Amino acid sequence: TVHVQPKPMDVLVHLAAHAGQTVSRDELMEAVWPDVYVTEHALNRCVSQLRKLFGDDPRDPQVIETIPKAGYRLIAPVEWLPGDSAAAPLDALDLRVSSSSVPMAGPMREERPVLAALVLAVVIGIATMAAVALSANPGSRASATRPLTVVPGTEGQAAWSPEGTRVVYVHGGEEGAEGLYVRALGVDTPRRLTDGPSDNSPTWLPDGETIAFIRCGSTQCDVFAVSASGGAVWRLADGPARGLSVSPDGRLLAFAASDSTTPLLGVMLLDRESGARQRLTTPPSGFVDGWPRFSPDGAWVAFTRRSRAGADLYRVPVPGGPPQKLTDDHRPMAGHTWAADGRSLLFSSARTGVYALWRLPASGGVPERVVGPAVRDPGSPVVAPGGERLAVEDWVFEINLWESAEDGAEPVRRASSVLWDKQPHLSADGQRLAFVSNRSGFTEVWTAARDGSNLRRLTGFDGASVEHPRFSPDGQYIVFQVRTEVQADLYLIEANGVPLRRLTTDEADDVAPRWSRDGRFVYFGSNRSGSWQIWRKPVEGGPAVRITTAGGYTAEEAPDGTLLLTRYAEPGLWRMAEGAVQQLSAWPALGDWGTWAVTEQGVLIVERNEEGVQVLAIDPVAGTATPRAHAVSNLVDNEPSLTATADGAAVITARVDRVEADLLLVEPFE
């Protein structure tokens, strides 16, 4: 069975209607996305999916041929079928493989049933090619995904036993049921091992009977152990420790910790026999190294180096030495694991806007998206020792937009779905909202009236990471950021959804745009000079000009024309006037670098503490902070999550309303 998704299917429909003819890119985009302005990235992705689905090599095409500087041409054999044979819908077809195909004959017809029959025949012919390709690899089998856990709360951080038939995991979020559990495949009821609400990072020792884990107390986290059959726990090593891994021979423990040499969290090795400790990594200021994972041969440790803005994957040799950077995305990551043969790494990343599983060679290279398990937001993948099973977290994050008034009244929900509605921005007149949502399957720019009505999708990048939409001061345009697998750039679109224009084309990353007060310029963060600085670009054209030299990531003008900015991997708000930069406030926190709004009441930011989230108004000159009464909670961090009316009387925030996670089993996994 070959399953073709809607947009790639629409591309194939249009190519089939012009079989043997060159179809321009513009024509394809207009036909497939008639109501949404998209770039060629969306079309390229659909063609790439079709080629991957049917094993078509673009260097020696048998299905879709690229015509340089022109478009695409369908060159696969086409068979005409009777008009009444097209009973299957065109949005997603399950097509049985045919053993023959006949060259096209007869004139083209415009009727939809006949076109459906034509496309059905085309895909049958292509599926035949795919079947031939698959027959050359008889070991290939379709994967099945089924739940490992289905209870309320969050289940995650799974680890396979040495023989690959048992899984230990952490259960949290359900009061009274927290702790470590172990489940054997084929057994429906898991066994509870511990009842510590802070127990985490379980990993098996080589004997297959002992599980090491981290337990956090009031002052620090230490390493403990428990039998896989249950019983009393015992201390293995003193901390501090975060994120635990055990070497294949069981002698070394790897975890993240600080020590007397530096407060920075780096990867530590602890020799269980001698008690000796060795620091493997030391991150730069503003970063944390964590989640170490030993390679199957014990020669390497893979780990993440993260700031509050994102993370990258590294590896370091176990004897010690300089770490090797494996990814260069600095995007949110949600776990990684080694392949059973140690030749590649599997990781979860939002590198293209939504979380997905990616694979890359252990020595580095270009990550490839893993086509396979149907997981909404995958996290903490872990491959069983035999390599044929994968356990992965299946997360549900429901993020909605809520409006809060300065009188402290209960918030009112403005935009909601069962997925993500986030990164809101109000137009200057306070009547319209621009925000990012993945309700179409990918992160895109959407607009709505302030009350959430008149919802409309403006973009259709279909896979790139679309972020940070901002209305121009006159409300006519929206600037936003698009991150592909190569770089991040800025785009401009009219607020009514017509022509899209790329604003920056530099090979570096250009991020977090905000408008000048007169609407003539866009300020943004860029690393094009080798470090993150604030740049300014004329909207009507012309080169970008660097504004800062001492660092900057996002910036906006204050009412008096001075520049307010936050810096990369550094908390606080700065003020730049006549070339001089001074720190205005210790807020916002590191993870709230984009969660601030310039209003008539001052710069509204948030302070997070044990009691919740407090809105503060920062004086843009004196830097004094005044608490505000807006009722806000559970704000998304590491991205812009607050916008405000011009007078500061109301704020709209992106709030996490539901978080759940279950464990899924993918078998066989290849």
XYZ file of C-alpha atoms in Angstrom:
670
model
C 0.000 0.000 0.000
C 1.258 3.467 -0.901
C -0.176 6.394 1.068
C 0.030 9.834 -0.519
C -0.568 12.866 1.707
C -2.852 15.722 0.561
C -0.438 18.393 -0.684
C 2.004 16.023 -2.418
C -1.080 14.349 -3.919
C -2.309 17.712 -5.226
C 1.082 18.288 -6.850
C 0.872 14.859 -8.461
C -2.692 15.560 -9.647
C -1.593 18.710 -11.436
C 1.480 17.080 -12.958
C -0.673 14.170 -14.129
C -3.070 16.576 -15.803
C -0.095 17.773 -17.850
C 1.783 14.485 -18.150
C 4.881 14.774 -20.298
C 4.725 18.572 -20.238
C 6.830 21.023 -18.266
C 4.790 22.685 -15.516
C 6.258 25.870 -14.077
C 6.819 26.315 -10.367
C 4.504 29.330 -10.299
C 1.701 27.364 -11.933
C 2.097 24.494 -9.476
C 2.091 26.786 -6.449
C -0.989 28.632 -7.695
C -2.820 25.360 -8.346
C -1.917 23.630 -5.078
C -2.066 26.638 -2.732
C -4.705 28.888 -4.348
C -5.601 30.820 -1.182
C -2.246 30.946 0.622
C 0.956 32.667 -0.442
C 3.857 30.228 -0.227
C 7.481 30.095 -1.273
C 9.177 27.462 -3.392
C 10.230 25.685 -0.196
C 6.724 24.202 0.173
C 6.729 22.947 -3.420
C 10.248 21.546 -3.117
C 9.196 19.667 -0.014
C 6.194 18.070 -1.765
C 8.299 16.972 -4.733
C 10.944 15.645 -2.356
C 8.289 13.641 -0.478
C 6.962 12.153 -3.713
C 10.448 11.177 -4.812
C 11.261 9.644 -1.451
C 7.928 7.829 -1.341
C 8.513 6.172 -4.709
C 12.292 5.788 -4.582
C 12.869 8.247 -7.436
C 16.448 9.508 -7.768
C 16.481 13.162 -8.977
C 19.854 12.484 -10.628
C 18.317 9.674 -12.703
C 14.571 10.359 -12.526
C 11.960 7.811 -13.528
C 8.936 9.652 -12.125
C 9.399 13.424 -11.793
C 12.010 15.281 -13.799
C 13.323 18.688 -12.729
C 13.563 21.144 -15.609
C 16.243 23.668 -14.556
C 14.933 27.227 -14.166
C 11.532 26.104 -15.431
C 9.669 23.591 -13.283
C 8.843 19.884 -13.224
C 7.642 17.242 -15.670
C 5.914 13.938 -14.936
C 7.729 11.277 -16.970
C 6.274 8.132 -15.372
C 4.094 5.921 -17.620
C 0.409 6.860 -17.444
C -2.557 4.522 -17.895
C -6.099 5.604 -18.771
C -8.853 3.987 -16.714
C -12.648 4.208 -17.120
C -14.157 7.332 -15.620
C -16.229 5.438 -13.048
C -13.212 3.674 -11.561
C -12.165 6.665 -9.488
C -13.992 5.944 -6.284
C -11.086 6.788 -3.996
C -10.803 10.323 -2.635
C -7.917 12.431 -3.812
C -6.931 13.769 -0.402
C -5.195 10.536 0.660
C -5.140 7.372 -1.460
C -4.196 3.861 -0.374
C -3.160 2.317 -3.671
C -2.643 -1.382 -4.338
C 0.416 -2.122 -6.451
C -0.308 -3.070 -10.058
C 1.885 -5.413 -12.083
C 1.565 -3.505 -15.329
C 1.229 -0.043 -16.765
C 0.302 1.151 -20.237
C 1.555 4.307 -21.982
C -0.932 7.156 -22.139
C -3.272 7.254 -25.125
C -6.137 9.507 -26.091
C -6.837 13.185 -25.478
C -6.787 14.874 -22.063
C -10.201 15.495 -20.486
C -11.175 18.065 -17.885
C -13.803 16.051 -15.968
C -12.733 15.393 -12.357
C -13.666 11.647 -12.346
C -11.536 10.986 -15.401
C -8.680 12.998 -13.916
C -8.987 10.994 -10.718
C -8.770 7.790 -12.708
C -5.726 9.101 -14.523
C -3.954 10.016 -11.309
C -4.858 6.662 -9.811
C -3.251 4.945 -12.769
C -0.170 7.160 -12.580
C 0.372 6.374 -8.922
C -0.237 2.668 -9.530
C 2.523 2.762 -12.115
C 4.811 4.622 -9.751
C 3.948 2.236 -6.936
C 5.042 -0.605 -9.181
C 8.467 1.011 -9.393
C 8.488 1.343 -5.619
C 7.563 -2.322 -5.269
C 10.469 -3.311 -7.485
C 12.796 -1.197 -5.353
C 11.469 -2.742 -2.161
C 11.814 -6.246 -3.549
C 15.530 -5.649 -3.807
C 15.537 -5.279 -0.007
C 13.411 -8.177 1.283
C 14.367 -7.325 4.867
C 12.295 -4.138 4.789
C 9.129 -4.427 6.874
C 6.368 -2.014 7.686
C 6.660 -0.586 11.192
C 3.802 -0.773 13.672
C 3.341 1.811 16.410
C 1.483 0.862 19.570
C 1.236 2.326 23.076
C 3.501 1.234 25.898
C 1.675 3.414 28.446
C -1.831 4.891 28.396
C -2.352 6.226 31.929
C -2.995 9.882 32.877
C -0.002 12.126 33.448
C 3.359 12.033 31.728
C 5.453 8.952 31.067
C 8.926 9.298 29.627
C 12.706 8.972 29.897
C 12.481 5.318 28.880
C 15.483 2.983 28.959
C 15.731 -0.528 27.527
C 17.074 -3.478 29.505
C 20.243 -5.116 28.091
C 18.251 -7.918 26.434
C 15.746 -5.422 24.979
C 12.517 -6.865 26.406
C 11.886 -4.569 29.391
C 11.487 -0.811 29.663
C 12.001 1.329 32.747
C 10.449 4.794 32.677
C 9.449 7.811 34.756
C 5.806 8.487 35.568
C 4.902 12.009 36.665
C 2.140 14.560 36.717
C -0.324 12.353 38.619
C -0.181 13.040 42.339
C 0.518 9.939 44.400
C 1.657 7.843 41.435
C 5.022 9.439 40.664
C 8.169 7.368 40.441
C 9.947 4.757 38.355
C 8.102 1.871 36.711
C 9.285 -1.129 34.718
C 7.247 -2.976 32.124
C 8.056 -6.176 30.275
C 6.854 -6.510 26.696
C 3.790 -8.718 26.560
C 2.836 -7.883 30.153
C 0.052 -5.345 30.517
C 0.677 -4.233 34.097
C 3.888 -2.342 34.929
C 5.723 -2.774 38.226
C 6.290 0.282 40.386
C 9.886 0.491 41.615
C 10.080 3.816 43.478
C 7.739 6.459 44.833
C 10.014 9.483 44.678
C 8.304 12.403 42.887
C 11.716 13.672 41.742
C 13.171 10.333 40.578
C 14.428 10.619 37.003
C 16.978 9.499 34.390
C 16.714 5.729 34.920
C 19.302 3.561 33.188
C 20.131 -0.146 33.394
C 23.382 -1.571 34.662
C 24.877 -4.353 32.498
C 23.673 -7.110 34.865
C 20.098 -6.476 33.716
C 18.898 -6.613 37.315
C 19.880 -3.179 38.613
C 18.590 0.238 37.611
C 20.522 3.406 38.398
C 18.650 6.700 38.599
C 18.823 10.224 39.962
C 16.875 11.294 43.039
C 16.657 14.961 43.949
C 16.410 16.212 47.507
C 16.027 19.710 48.876
C 19.638 20.711 48.162
C 21.025 18.467 45.425
C 20.459 15.434 43.203
C 22.332 12.171 43.883
C 22.681 8.833 42.099
C 20.733 5.896 43.540
C 19.970 2.326 42.460
C 17.095 -0.114 42.807
C 16.510 -3.728 41.831
C 14.424 -4.298 38.709
C 12.248 -6.492 40.930
C 11.618 -3.662 43.374
C 12.639 -3.194 46.985
C 14.785 -0.728 48.878
C 16.901 1.828 47.044
C 20.557 2.474 47.808
C 22.988 5.266 47.099
C 25.466 4.743 44.251
C 27.190 8.127 44.230
C 26.921 11.607 45.655
C 25.908 14.422 43.391
C 25.231 16.943 42.236
C 24.085 15.095 39.126
C 21.667 15.626 36.237
C 20.908 13.307 33.320
C 22.478 9.886 33.891
C 24.140 7.366 31.563
C 26.112 4.191 32.342
C 28.996 2.909 30.212
C 28.469 -0.474 28.513
C 30.826 -2.186 30.986
C 29.093 -0.553 33.945
C 32.267 1.038 35.303
C 31.623 4.686 34.414
C 28.720 6.976 35.194
C 28.210 10.091 33.085
C 26.071 12.995 34.250
C 25.920 16.780 34.162
C 27.321 18.617 37.170
C 29.300 21.613 38.351
C 32.457 21.357 40.432
C 34.986 23.461 42.296
C 36.598 24.658 39.056
C 33.480 26.334 37.639
C 29.770 26.673 38.406
C 28.972 25.852 34.774
C 27.235 22.515 34.250
C 29.381 20.172 32.171
C 29.557 16.442 31.498
C 31.285 14.546 34.330
C 32.595 10.996 34.462
C 32.600 9.033 37.718
C 34.619 5.818 38.002
C 32.543 3.520 40.223
C 35.583 1.449 41.185
C 38.041 4.195 42.129
C 35.617 7.023 42.876
C 37.642 9.337 40.620
C 35.815 12.120 38.814
C 36.761 13.673 35.490
C 35.225 16.724 33.836
C 34.718 15.962 30.143
C 33.206 19.274 28.997
C 32.978 22.913 30.047
C 30.412 25.009 28.164
C 30.724 28.727 27.428
C 28.968 31.174 29.734
C 25.204 31.091 29.249
C 25.170 27.436 28.161
C 24.608 24.111 29.909
C 25.926 20.699 28.882
C 23.626 17.807 29.724
C 21.898 14.543 28.908
C 25.053 12.495 28.233
C 24.651 9.204 26.377
C 27.415 6.594 26.049
C 27.921 5.096 22.599
C 27.386 1.308 22.354
C 31.162 0.722 22.330
C 31.739 3.130 25.220
C 34.211 5.242 23.237
C 32.079 8.401 22.982
C 29.564 10.392 24.967
C 26.910 12.307 23.030
C 25.418 15.290 24.856
C 23.461 18.491 24.310
C 24.809 21.995 24.764
C 21.894 24.318 25.318
C 20.931 27.845 26.212
C 17.404 28.943 26.980
C 16.952 29.648 23.262
C 17.871 26.219 21.899
C 20.367 23.379 21.808
C 22.826 21.499 19.633
C 24.150 17.968 19.698
C 27.811 17.224 20.440
C 30.010 14.222 21.096
C 33.216 13.942 23.119
C 35.712 11.058 23.374
C 35.556 9.246 26.711
C 39.290 9.584 27.428
C 38.779 13.332 27.092
C 39.415 15.849 24.353
C 37.710 18.668 22.482
C 33.965 18.139 21.894
C 32.785 17.800 18.303
C 29.699 19.786 17.310
C 27.281 17.602 15.339
C 24.380 19.986 14.646
C 24.322 23.726 14.081
C 20.629 24.533 14.508
C 20.388 25.882 18.062
C 16.768 24.844 18.089
C 14.756 23.193 20.868
C 15.671 19.520 21.296
C 13.852 16.781 23.180
C 16.283 13.918 23.626
C 18.741 11.806 21.665
C 20.019 8.245 21.481
C 22.602 6.154 19.676
C 21.684 3.639 17.000
C 22.396 0.087 18.122
C 25.449 -0.142 15.842
C 26.826 3.204 17.047
C 27.123 4.550 13.502
C 24.400 7.187 13.816
C 22.413 9.206 16.327
C 18.658 9.661 16.542
C 17.304 12.869 18.067
C 14.106 14.844 18.472
C 14.242 18.466 17.360
C 12.008 21.367 16.370
C 14.600 22.375 13.775
C 11.895 22.915 11.136
C 9.182 24.300 13.380
C 7.532 21.186 14.801
C 9.159 18.370 16.737
C 10.212 15.405 14.633
C 12.744 12.584 14.736
C 16.020 13.084 12.880
C 19.014 10.882 12.198
C 22.589 11.925 11.461
C 25.933 10.116 11.174
C 27.817 9.782 14.449
C 30.708 11.743 12.974
C 28.430 14.605 11.882
C 26.775 15.535 8.614
C 23.372 16.582 7.351
C 20.460 15.328 9.491
C 17.750 13.383 7.687
C 14.182 13.323 8.901
C 13.032 9.887 10.000
C 9.985 8.885 7.986
C 8.046 6.486 10.120
C 6.345 6.544 13.477
C 3.189 8.635 13.662
C 4.092 10.632 16.762
C 2.689 14.110 17.361
C 5.587 15.628 19.304
C 8.254 12.958 19.801
C 10.654 13.110 22.720
C 13.492 11.085 24.266
C 13.799 8.370 21.610
C 15.674 5.262 22.722
C 16.644 2.319 20.514
C 16.685 -1.187 22.007
C 20.064 -2.997 22.047
C 19.065 -5.210 19.120
C 18.174 -2.164 17.044
C 14.710 -3.353 15.992
C 12.640 -1.571 18.631
C 12.194 2.092 19.424
C 10.535 3.587 22.485
C 9.603 7.245 22.154
C 7.595 9.796 24.104
C 4.403 11.033 22.434
C 3.730 14.508 23.820
C 0.587 16.614 23.698
C 1.073 20.352 24.235
C -2.040 22.501 24.061
C -1.094 26.187 23.867
C -3.799 28.851 23.680
C -3.953 32.650 23.627
C -5.517 34.398 26.636
C -6.302 38.076 27.231
C -5.822 39.563 30.710
C -6.916 43.031 31.840
C -5.031 45.281 34.265
C -7.913 45.073 36.771
C -6.908 41.482 37.547
C -10.122 39.945 36.178
C -10.157 36.351 35.004
C -8.423 35.926 31.624
C -10.512 35.391 28.485
C -9.480 32.851 25.870
C -8.977 34.435 22.451
C -7.522 31.778 20.132
C -7.558 28.102 20.915
C -7.058 24.671 19.410
C -5.824 21.297 20.618
C -2.396 22.173 19.183
C -0.236 25.335 19.358
C -1.461 28.921 19.142
C 1.462 31.039 20.301
C 3.826 34.011 19.752
C 0.969 36.565 19.641
C 1.266 40.156 18.446
C -1.475 42.796 18.534
C -1.805 45.415 15.829
C -1.217 48.997 16.982
C -4.959 49.711 17.011
C -5.512 46.652 19.201
C -8.052 45.118 16.827
C -6.149 42.260 15.166
C -3.929 39.410 16.259
C -1.058 37.803 14.396
C 0.267 34.567 15.835
C 1.921 31.260 15.034
C -0.103 28.046 14.920
C 0.536 24.481 13.823
C -3.152 23.670 13.370
C -2.465 23.083 9.647
C 0.211 20.506 10.500
C 3.105 22.969 10.321
C 3.945 26.241 12.047
C 2.513 29.094 9.973
C 1.453 32.715 10.444
C -2.246 33.140 11.208
C -4.330 36.247 11.829
C -7.626 36.817 13.614
C -9.722 39.546 15.108
C -8.759 40.267 18.697
C -11.650 38.126 19.946
C -10.405 35.156 17.899
C -12.944 35.430 15.079
C -12.142 35.776 11.357
C -9.328 33.264 11.618
C -7.079 33.100 8.554
C -3.842 31.359 7.611
C -1.442 33.684 5.778
C 1.519 31.439 4.975
C 2.078 27.953 3.632
C 5.731 27.062 4.056
C 4.703 23.470 4.899
C 7.698 22.433 6.965
C 9.974 25.393 7.601
C 9.927 26.910 11.091
C 7.784 30.058 10.861
C 8.081 32.360 13.882
C 7.877 35.850 15.399
C 5.123 37.608 13.377
C 4.908 41.370 14.012
C 2.414 43.888 12.618
C 3.849 47.074 11.132
C 2.854 50.265 13.007
C 0.185 51.042 10.377
C -1.111 47.464 10.449
C -0.595 46.958 6.716
C 2.269 44.453 6.849
C 3.550 41.573 8.942
C 7.233 40.740 9.225
C 8.216 37.282 10.427
C 11.086 34.820 10.618
C 11.442 31.603 8.615
C 14.048 29.029 9.587
C 14.873 26.289 7.104
C 17.431 23.528 7.556
C 20.050 25.953 6.231
C 19.427 29.356 7.829
C 16.881 31.791 9.240
C 15.666 34.765 7.197
C 13.042 37.479 7.454
C 9.971 37.751 5.231
C 7.356 40.431 4.717
C 3.725 39.862 3.798
C 0.756 42.191 3.535
C -1.640 41.685 6.424
C -4.391 40.710 3.967
C -2.225 37.827 2.748
C -0.874 39.006 -0.591
C 2.506 39.278 -1.981
C 5.199 37.698 0.097
C 8.661 39.231 -0.041
C 11.938 37.965 1.354
C 13.556 40.736 3.373
C 16.978 39.207 4.151
C 19.110 36.774 2.159
C 22.382 36.643 4.091
C 23.771 33.138 4.648
C 23.782 33.750 8.416
C 20.747 33.600 10.719
C 18.480 36.667 10.860
C 15.935 36.374 13.676
C 13.390 38.005 16.008
C 12.263 41.028 13.916
C 10.624 44.154 15.348
C 9.599 47.366 13.575
C 10.874 50.900 14.023
C 8.185 53.265 15.267
C 7.884 54.965 11.857
C 7.585 51.630 10.021
C 10.542 52.339 7.728
C 12.950 49.840 9.273
C 13.028 46.390 10.828
C 15.381 45.638 13.714
C 16.543 42.045 14.069
C 19.210 39.845 15.606
C 21.870 38.343 13.338
C 25.091 36.373 13.711
C 26.370 37.477 10.287
C 29.301 39.318 11.908
C 30.374 36.249 13.888
C 28.418 37.098 17.053
C 24.810 37.964 17.820
C 24.213 41.683 17.250
C 21.278 43.967 16.449
C 20.960 44.992 12.795
C 18.538 47.336 11.025
C 17.141 46.813 7.531
C 15.212 49.373 5.415
C 11.860 47.886 4.444
C 11.922 49.532 1.009
C 15.319 48.069 0.169
C 18.971 48.682 0.863
C 21.680 47.016 2.929
C 21.278 46.060 6.571
C 23.345 48.103 9.032
C 24.792 46.779 12.274
C 23.562 48.765 15.284
C 25.318 47.097 18.242
C 28.809 45.767 18.879
C 28.403 44.480 22.458
C 25.657 41.973 21.732
C 21.952 41.876 20.972
C 19.207 39.471 19.918
C 15.931 41.392 19.754
C 15.319 45.152 19.832
C 12.546 47.730 19.688
C 12.402 51.513 19.912
C 11.100 53.196 23.065
C 8.668 56.132 22.762
C 11.588 58.576 23.050
C 13.405 56.903 20.138
C 16.078 55.145 22.184
C 16.645 51.473 21.479
C 15.663 48.761 23.957
C 17.192 45.332 23.492
C 17.830 41.911 24.958
C 20.978 39.871 24.424
C 21.679 36.314 23.382
C 21.994 33.832 26.287
C 21.988 36.670 28.840
C 19.127 37.884 31.058
C 18.158 41.537 31.296
C 16.949 44.533 29.300
C 19.367 47.117 27.880
C 18.923 50.708 26.710
C 20.963 52.182 23.871
C 21.070 55.958 23.500
C 23.556 57.914 21.379
C 25.688 54.816 20.948
C 26.014 54.121 24.682
C 24.501 50.909 26.078
C 23.482 50.475 29.707
C 21.576 47.724 31.478
C 18.115 48.942 32.350
C 16.776 45.928 34.238
C 17.711 42.431 35.390
C 14.467 41.285 33.771
C 13.434 39.625 31.552
C 14.873 36.271 32.544
C 16.996 34.295 30.110
C 14.062 32.248 28.835
C 11.891 35.345 28.378
C 14.221 37.189 25.998
C 11.300 37.879 23.625
C 8.469 38.172 26.149
C 8.251 41.949 26.514
C 6.123 44.722 25.027
C 6.703 48.474 24.767
C 3.596 50.377 25.958
C 2.594 53.803 27.262
C 2.885 52.384 30.798
C 6.445 51.228 30.219
C 7.993 47.989 29.036
C 5.780 45.118 30.169
C 7.775 42.013 31.071
C 7.127 38.950 33.239
C 8.814 37.726 36.391
C 8.540 34.014 37.142
C 8.857 32.835 40.733
C 7.602 30.076 43.016
C 4.277 31.862 43.414
C 3.615 32.095 39.678
C 4.040 34.753 37.006
C 3.922 38.495 37.690
C 3.641 41.222 35.039
C 5.980 44.158 35.684
C 6.160 47.563 33.991
C 9.765 48.719 33.518
C 10.364 52.457 33.160
C 12.289 52.760 29.843
C 14.538 55.505 31.262
C 14.938 54.896 34.998
C 14.591 51.118 34.896
C 12.281 50.992 37.924
C 9.785 48.120 38.055
C 6.102 48.489 38.958
C 3.936 45.368 39.503
C 0.809 45.141 37.369
C -2.356 43.219 38.175
C -2.763 41.285 34.908
C -3.576 37.650 35.729
C -1.194 35.485 33.700
C 0.103 31.953 34.197
C 1.873 29.016 32.536
C 3.480 31.148 29.841
C 5.490 29.445 27.116
C 9.178 30.181 27.572
C 12.096 30.499 25.149
C 9.986 32.468 22.664
C 7.889 35.669 22.563
C 4.767 34.931 24.612
C 3.308 38.348 25.490
C 1.814 41.239 23.542
C -0.075 44.269 24.824
C -2.383 47.064 23.791
C -0.674 50.406 23.201
C -1.871 51.749 26.569
C -0.811 48.592 28.415
C -4.318 48.036 29.775
C -4.563 44.518 28.361
C -2.068 41.798 27.550
C -2.452 38.660 25.469
C -0.215 35.741 26.382
C 0.527 32.259 25.064
C -0.394 29.818 27.834
C 0.281 26.099 28.141
C -3.108 24.625 29.052
C -2.447 20.903 28.751
C 0.638 18.715 28.868
C 0.471 14.940 28.540
C 2.901 12.280 27.400
C 2.684 8.552 26.748
C 5.302 6.077 25.618
C 4.970 4.439 22.217
C 6.660 1.316 20.890
C 7.738 1.251 17.248
C 8.509 -2.255 15.982
C 10.269 -3.129 13.801
C 12.364 0.015 13.682
C 14.893 0.391 10.892
